Coordinates of C-alpha atoms in Angstrom, one line a residue:
X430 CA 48.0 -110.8 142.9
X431 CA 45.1 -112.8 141.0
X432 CA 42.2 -111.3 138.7
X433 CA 42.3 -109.2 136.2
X434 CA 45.5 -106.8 137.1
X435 CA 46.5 -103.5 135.8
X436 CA 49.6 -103.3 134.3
X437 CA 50.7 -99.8 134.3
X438 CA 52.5 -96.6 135.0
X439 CA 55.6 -97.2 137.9
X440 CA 54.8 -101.2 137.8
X441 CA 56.1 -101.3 134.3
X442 CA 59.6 -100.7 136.1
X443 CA 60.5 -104.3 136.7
X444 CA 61.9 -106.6 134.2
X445 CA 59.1 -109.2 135.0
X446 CA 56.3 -107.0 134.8
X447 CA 57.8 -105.4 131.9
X448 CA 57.2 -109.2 130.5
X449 CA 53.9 -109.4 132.4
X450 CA 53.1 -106.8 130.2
X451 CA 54.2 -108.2 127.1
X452 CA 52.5 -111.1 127.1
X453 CA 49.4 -110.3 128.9
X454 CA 45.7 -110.1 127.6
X455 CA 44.8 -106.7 125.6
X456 CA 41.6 -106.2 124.0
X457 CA 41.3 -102.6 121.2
X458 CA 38.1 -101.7 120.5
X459 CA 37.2 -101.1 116.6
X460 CA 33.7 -99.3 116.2
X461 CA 31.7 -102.0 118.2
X462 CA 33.7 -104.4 117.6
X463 CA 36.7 -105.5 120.3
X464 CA 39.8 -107.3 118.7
X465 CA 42.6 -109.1 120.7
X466 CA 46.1 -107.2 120.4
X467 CA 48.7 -109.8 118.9
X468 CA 51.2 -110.5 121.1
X469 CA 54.7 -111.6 119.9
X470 CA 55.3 -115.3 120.6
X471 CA 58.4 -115.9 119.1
X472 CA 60.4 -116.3 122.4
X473 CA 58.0 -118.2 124.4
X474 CA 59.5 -121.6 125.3
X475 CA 57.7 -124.8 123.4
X476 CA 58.0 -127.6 125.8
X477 CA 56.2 -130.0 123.5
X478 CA 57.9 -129.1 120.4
X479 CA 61.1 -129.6 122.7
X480 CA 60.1 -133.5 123.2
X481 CA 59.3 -133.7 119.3
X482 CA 63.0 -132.8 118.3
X483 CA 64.3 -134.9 121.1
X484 CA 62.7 -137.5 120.5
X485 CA 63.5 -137.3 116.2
X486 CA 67.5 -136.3 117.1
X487 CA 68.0 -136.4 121.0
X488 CA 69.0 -132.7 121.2
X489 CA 68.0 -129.7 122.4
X490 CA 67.9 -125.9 121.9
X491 CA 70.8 -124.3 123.5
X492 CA 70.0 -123.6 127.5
X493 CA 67.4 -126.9 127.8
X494 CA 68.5 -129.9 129.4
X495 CA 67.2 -133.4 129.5
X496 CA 67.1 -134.7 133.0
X497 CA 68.3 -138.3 133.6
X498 CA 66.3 -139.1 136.9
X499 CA 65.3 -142.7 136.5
X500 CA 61.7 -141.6 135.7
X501 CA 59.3 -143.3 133.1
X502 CA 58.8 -139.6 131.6
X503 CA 61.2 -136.9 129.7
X504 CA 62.0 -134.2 131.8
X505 CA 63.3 -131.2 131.1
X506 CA 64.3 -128.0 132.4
X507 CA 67.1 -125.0 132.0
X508 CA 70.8 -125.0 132.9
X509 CA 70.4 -121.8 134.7
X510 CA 67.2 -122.7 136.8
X511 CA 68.5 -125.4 138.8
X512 CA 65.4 -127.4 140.6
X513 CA 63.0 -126.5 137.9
X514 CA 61.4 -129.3 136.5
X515 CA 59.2 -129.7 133.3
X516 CA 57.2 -133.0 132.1
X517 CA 55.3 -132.3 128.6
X518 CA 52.0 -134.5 128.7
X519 CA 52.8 -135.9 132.0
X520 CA 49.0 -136.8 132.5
X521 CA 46.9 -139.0 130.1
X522 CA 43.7 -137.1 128.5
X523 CA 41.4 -139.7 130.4
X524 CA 43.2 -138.4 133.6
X525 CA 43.0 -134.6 132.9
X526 CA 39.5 -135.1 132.5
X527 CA 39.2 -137.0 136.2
X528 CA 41.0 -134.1 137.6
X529 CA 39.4 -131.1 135.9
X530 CA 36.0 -133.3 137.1
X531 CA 37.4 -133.1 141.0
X532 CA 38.2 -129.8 140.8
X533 CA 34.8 -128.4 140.0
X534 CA 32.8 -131.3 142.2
X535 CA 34.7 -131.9 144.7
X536 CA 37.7 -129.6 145.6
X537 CA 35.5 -126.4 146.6
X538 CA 33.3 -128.2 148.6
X539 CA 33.5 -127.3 152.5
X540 CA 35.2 -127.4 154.3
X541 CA 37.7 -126.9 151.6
X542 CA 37.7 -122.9 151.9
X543 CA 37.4 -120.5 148.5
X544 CA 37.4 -116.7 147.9
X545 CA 33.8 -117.1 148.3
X546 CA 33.7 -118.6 151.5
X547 CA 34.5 -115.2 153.8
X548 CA 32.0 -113.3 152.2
X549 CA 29.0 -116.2 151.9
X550 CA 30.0 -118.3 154.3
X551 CA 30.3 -122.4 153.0
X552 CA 29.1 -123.0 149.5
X553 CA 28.0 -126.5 148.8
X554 CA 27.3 -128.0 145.6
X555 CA 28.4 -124.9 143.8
X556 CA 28.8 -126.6 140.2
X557 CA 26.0 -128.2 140.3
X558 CA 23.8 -125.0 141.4
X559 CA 24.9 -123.5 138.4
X560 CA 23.9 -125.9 136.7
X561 CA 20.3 -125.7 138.0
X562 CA 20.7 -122.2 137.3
X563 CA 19.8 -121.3 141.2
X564 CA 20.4 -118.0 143.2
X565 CA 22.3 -117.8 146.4
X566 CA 20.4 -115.5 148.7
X567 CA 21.0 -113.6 151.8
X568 CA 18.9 -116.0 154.1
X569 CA 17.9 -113.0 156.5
X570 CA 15.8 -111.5 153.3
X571 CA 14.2 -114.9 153.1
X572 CA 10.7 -115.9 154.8
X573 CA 12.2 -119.0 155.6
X574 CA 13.2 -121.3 158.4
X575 CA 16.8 -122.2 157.4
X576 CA 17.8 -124.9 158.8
X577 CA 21.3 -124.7 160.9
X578 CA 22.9 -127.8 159.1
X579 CA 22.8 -126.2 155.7
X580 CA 25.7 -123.7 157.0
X581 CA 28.9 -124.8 158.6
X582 CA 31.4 -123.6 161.3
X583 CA 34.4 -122.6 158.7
X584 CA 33.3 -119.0 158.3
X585 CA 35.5 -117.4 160.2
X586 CA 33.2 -114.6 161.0
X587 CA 30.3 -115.8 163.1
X588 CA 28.6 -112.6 162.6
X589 CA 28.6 -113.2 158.5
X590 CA 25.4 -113.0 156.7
X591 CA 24.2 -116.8 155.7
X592 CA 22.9 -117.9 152.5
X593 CA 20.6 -120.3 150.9
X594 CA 20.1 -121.3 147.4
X595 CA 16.9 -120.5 145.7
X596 CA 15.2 -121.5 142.4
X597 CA 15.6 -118.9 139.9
X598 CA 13.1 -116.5 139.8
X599 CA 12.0 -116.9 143.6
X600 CA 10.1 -114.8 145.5
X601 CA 12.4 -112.6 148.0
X602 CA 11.2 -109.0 149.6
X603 CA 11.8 -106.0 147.7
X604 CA 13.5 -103.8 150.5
X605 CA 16.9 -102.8 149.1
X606 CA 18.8 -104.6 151.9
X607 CA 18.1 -108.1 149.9
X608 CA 21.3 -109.6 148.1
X609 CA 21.1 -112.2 145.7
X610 CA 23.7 -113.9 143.5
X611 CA 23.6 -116.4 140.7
X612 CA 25.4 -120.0 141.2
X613 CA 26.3 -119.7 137.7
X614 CA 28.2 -116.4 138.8
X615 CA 29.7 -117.7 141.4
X616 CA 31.0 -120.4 139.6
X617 CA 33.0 -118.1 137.0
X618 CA 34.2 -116.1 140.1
X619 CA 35.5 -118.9 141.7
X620 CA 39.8 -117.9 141.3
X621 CA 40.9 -120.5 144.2
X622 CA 40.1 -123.5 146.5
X623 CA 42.1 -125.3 149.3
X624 CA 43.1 -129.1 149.9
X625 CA 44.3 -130.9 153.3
X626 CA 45.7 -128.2 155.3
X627 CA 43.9 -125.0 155.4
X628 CA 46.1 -122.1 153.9
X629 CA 44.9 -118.6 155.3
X630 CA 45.2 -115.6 152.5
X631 CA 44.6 -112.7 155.1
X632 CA 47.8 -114.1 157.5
X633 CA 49.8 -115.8 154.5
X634 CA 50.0 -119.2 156.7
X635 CA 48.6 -122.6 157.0
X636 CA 46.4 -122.8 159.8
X637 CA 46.2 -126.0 161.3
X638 CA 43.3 -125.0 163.4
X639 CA 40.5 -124.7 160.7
X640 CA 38.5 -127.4 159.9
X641 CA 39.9 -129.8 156.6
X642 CA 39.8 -133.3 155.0
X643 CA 42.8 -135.3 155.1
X644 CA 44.6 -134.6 151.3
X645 CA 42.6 -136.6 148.8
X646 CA 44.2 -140.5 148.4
X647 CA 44.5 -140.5 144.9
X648 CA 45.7 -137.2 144.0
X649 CA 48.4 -137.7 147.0
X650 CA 49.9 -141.0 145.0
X651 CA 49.9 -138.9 141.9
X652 CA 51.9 -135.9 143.2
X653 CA 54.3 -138.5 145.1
X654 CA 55.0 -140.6 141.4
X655 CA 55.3 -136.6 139.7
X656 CA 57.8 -135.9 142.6
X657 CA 60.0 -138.4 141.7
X658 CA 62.8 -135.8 139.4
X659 CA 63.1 -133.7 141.7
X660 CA 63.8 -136.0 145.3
X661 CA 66.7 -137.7 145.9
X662 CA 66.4 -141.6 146.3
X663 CA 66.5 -141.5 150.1
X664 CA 63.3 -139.1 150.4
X665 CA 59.8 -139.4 150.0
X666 CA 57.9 -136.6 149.2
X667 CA 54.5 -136.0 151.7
X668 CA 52.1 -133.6 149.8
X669 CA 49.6 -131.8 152.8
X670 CA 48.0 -128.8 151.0
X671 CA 47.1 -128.2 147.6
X672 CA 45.4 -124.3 146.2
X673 CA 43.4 -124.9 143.5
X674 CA 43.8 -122.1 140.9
X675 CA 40.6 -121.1 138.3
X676 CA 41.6 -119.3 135.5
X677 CA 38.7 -117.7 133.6
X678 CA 39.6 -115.5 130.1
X679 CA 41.8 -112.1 130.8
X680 CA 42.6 -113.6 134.0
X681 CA 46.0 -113.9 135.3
X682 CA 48.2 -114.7 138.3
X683 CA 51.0 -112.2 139.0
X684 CA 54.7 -112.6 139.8
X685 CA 54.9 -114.0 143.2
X686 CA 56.9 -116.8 145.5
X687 CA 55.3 -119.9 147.3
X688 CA 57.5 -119.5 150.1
X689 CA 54.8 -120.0 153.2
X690 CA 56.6 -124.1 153.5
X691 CA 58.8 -124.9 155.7
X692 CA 61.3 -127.1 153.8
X693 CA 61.8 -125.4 150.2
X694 CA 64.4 -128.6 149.0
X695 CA 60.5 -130.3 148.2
X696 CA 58.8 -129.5 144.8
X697 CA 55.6 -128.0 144.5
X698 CA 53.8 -130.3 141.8
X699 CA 52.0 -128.2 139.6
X700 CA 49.4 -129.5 137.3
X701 CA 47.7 -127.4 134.3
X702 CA 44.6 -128.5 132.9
X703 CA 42.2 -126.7 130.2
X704 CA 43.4 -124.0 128.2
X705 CA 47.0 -123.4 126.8
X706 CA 48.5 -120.7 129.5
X707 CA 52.1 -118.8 129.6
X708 CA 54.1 -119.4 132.7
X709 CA 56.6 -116.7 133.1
X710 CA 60.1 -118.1 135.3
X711 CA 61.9 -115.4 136.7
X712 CA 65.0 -115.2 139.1
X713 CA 65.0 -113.9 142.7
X714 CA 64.4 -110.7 142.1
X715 CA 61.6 -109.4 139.6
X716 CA 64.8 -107.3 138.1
X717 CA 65.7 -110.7 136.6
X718 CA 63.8 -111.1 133.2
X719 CA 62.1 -114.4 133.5
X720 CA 61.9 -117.1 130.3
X721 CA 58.4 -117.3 129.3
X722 CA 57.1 -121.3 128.0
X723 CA 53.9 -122.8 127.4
X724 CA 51.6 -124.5 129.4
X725 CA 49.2 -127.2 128.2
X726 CA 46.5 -129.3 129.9
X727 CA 48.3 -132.6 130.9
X728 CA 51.8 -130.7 131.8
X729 CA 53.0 -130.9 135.1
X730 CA 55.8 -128.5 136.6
X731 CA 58.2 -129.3 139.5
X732 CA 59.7 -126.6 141.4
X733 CA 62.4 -127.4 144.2
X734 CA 65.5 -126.1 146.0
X735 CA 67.0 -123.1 144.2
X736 CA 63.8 -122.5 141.5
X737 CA 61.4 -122.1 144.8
X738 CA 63.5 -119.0 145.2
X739 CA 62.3 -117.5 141.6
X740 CA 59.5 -115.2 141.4
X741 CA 56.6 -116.9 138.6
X742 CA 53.3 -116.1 137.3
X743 CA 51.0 -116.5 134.8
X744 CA 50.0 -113.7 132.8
X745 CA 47.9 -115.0 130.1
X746 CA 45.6 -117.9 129.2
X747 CA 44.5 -118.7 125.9
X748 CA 40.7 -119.4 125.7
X749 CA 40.4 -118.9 122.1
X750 CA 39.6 -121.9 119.7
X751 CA 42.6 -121.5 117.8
X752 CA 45.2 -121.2 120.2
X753 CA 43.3 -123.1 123.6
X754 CA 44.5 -126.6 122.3
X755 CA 41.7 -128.8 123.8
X756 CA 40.8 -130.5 121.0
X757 CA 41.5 -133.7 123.4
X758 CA 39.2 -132.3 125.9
X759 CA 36.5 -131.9 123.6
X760 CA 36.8 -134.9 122.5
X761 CA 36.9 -137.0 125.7
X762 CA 33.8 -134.5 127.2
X763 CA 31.5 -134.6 124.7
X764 CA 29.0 -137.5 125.8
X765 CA 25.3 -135.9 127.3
X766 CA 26.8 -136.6 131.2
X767 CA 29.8 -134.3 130.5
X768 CA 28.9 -131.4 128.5
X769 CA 28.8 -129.0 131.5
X770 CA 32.5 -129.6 132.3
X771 CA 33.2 -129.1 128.6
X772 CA 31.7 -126.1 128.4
X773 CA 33.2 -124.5 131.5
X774 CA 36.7 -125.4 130.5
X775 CA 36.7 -124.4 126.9
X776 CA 37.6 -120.7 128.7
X777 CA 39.0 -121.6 131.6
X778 CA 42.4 -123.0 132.8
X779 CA 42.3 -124.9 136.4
X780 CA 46.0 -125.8 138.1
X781 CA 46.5 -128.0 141.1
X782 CA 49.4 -127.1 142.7
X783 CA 50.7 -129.5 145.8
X784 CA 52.9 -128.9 148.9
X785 CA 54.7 -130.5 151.6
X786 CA 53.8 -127.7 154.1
X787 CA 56.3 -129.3 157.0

């Protein structure tokens, strides 16, 4: 579902992938050279465009609505996707740089799992190993006492190889067992991280049994204020889980459903930051052919009710300078302290998307 997919042959047959396709990442090759395939963008939804004319004239394009919720934002969404919310620049720059800060310092830190962590075990400090430019090493290859407290009881195989981090350049044996990768490797493979309650990929569940922190304070009162459109005044929404998506360039998330909570009348609160992205909204089946908008760092999506039904995906971020749209980013990151989160999101797209798993 996540990486780099293949779009082809008999998957074509579905209108979404059919718009998967359409919109997704293509690279032609010209001599040496490698160009990007232009991609049509006439119909793609502008969201922030939307809010300019509204806010000139108070309309909007045919099929867009402006919801009238009570909230301190414009929302918007579509008359045939009921429970689909959409707030353009919900989150101040100064914010999306907090968050895009949590998510590479904090968020994949154990015992929040990763897709690393059931291949090397619990991987601390990962940002700021690649920053050091260290090597994670299989610790068996090593003639080293590693001490028990660097590894942690959340690998789910007890039997997994366990691994230590190593200057660059280290001396390891040269027996062809010995496997070594770089942090700063690792760090541009990282495609997911988990918050509050555990969810497990291989089972498609949360699983209250492995080991988490209770959902992070701040980004809990966030996700409850974002809510707001899309409860009625009587509820309260409880965010438990959050996955943490990392979008590098040519990455992209297929058609799916978030469907693993038990009460699908709460919103997911998803939050982009970094690159420009396309989110693709389909309808319950991937026969429906879904309306494609943008995505921008600051927007934040609500899906409730009816539009947690719909199958959605991303199929393409933008990580070029013309069309990335993080001029605000680049300008709020560029002091000494912050350059290394500048220069990992300049291709990268990060979204936080929060649950009420019961």
């Amino acid at each position: 579902m996540y990486g780099e997919a293949q779009i082809s042959g008999s998957s074509d047959r579905t209108a979404f992938r059919r718009a998967e396709k359409k919109y997704k990442l293509f690279k032609t090759s010209l001599g040496r050279r490698k160009s990007v395939k232009p991609v049509d963008l006439s119909e793609v939804f502008d969201f922030r465009a939307i809010l300019e004319s509204y806010n000139r004239d108070g309309g909007t394009p045919d099929g867009i609505v402006r919801h009238r919720c009570g909230f301190d934002l414009p929302v918007f969404g579509f008359e045939d996707r009921p429970g689909f919310y959409f707030i353009p620049g919900a989150l101040s720059v100064e914010e999306q740089c907090h968050w895009i800060k949590e998510s590479l310092l904090n968020f994949p830190q154990p015992p929040n799992r990763t897709n690393h962590t059931a291949i090397y075990g619990p991987i601390h400090q990962l940002f700021i190993e690649a920053q050091k430019k260290r090597v994670l090493i299989e610790a068996d290859s090593l003639d080293v006492d590693v001490d028990s407290t660097d590894f942690d009881s959340i690998n789910a195989n007890a039997n997994a190889p366990k691994w230590q981090f190593c200057e660059e350049g280290c001396e390891v044996p040269k027996a062809g067992s010995c496997r070594s990768i770089s942090a700063c490797s690792l760090l541009r493979k990282l495609r997911w991280s988990t918050l509050g309650l555990q969810f497990d990929w291989s089972k498609r569940n949360y699983d209250v049994s492995l080991p988490h922190n209770k959902f992070p304070e701040s980004l809990h009162q966030l996700a409850k204020r974002m809510a707001v459109p899309a409860m009625s005044e009587k509820e309260e929404f409880r965010p438990e889980a959050a996955i943490v998506n990392y979008f590098g360039s040519g990455d992209m998330l297929g058609g799916h459903l978030d469907d693993m909570e038990a009460d699908w009348s709460k919103p997911i609160v998803s939050m982009s930051l970094g690159c420009k992205a396309i989110f693709l909204l389909g309808g319950n089946s991937k026969e429906d052919f879904p309306v494609a908008m943008f995505l921008r760092s600051g927007d934040i999506v609500l899906m409730a009710g009816q539009a947690r039904e719909c199958f959605h995906g991303v199929p393409r971020i933008f990580t070029d300078e013309e069309n990335a749209e993080i001029s605000p980013l680049v300008s709020q990151l560029s002091r000494q302290d912050d350059l290394c989160f500048l220069d990992y999101i300049r291709t990268s797209r990060i979204n936080i998307n929060i649950r009420q798993v019961f």
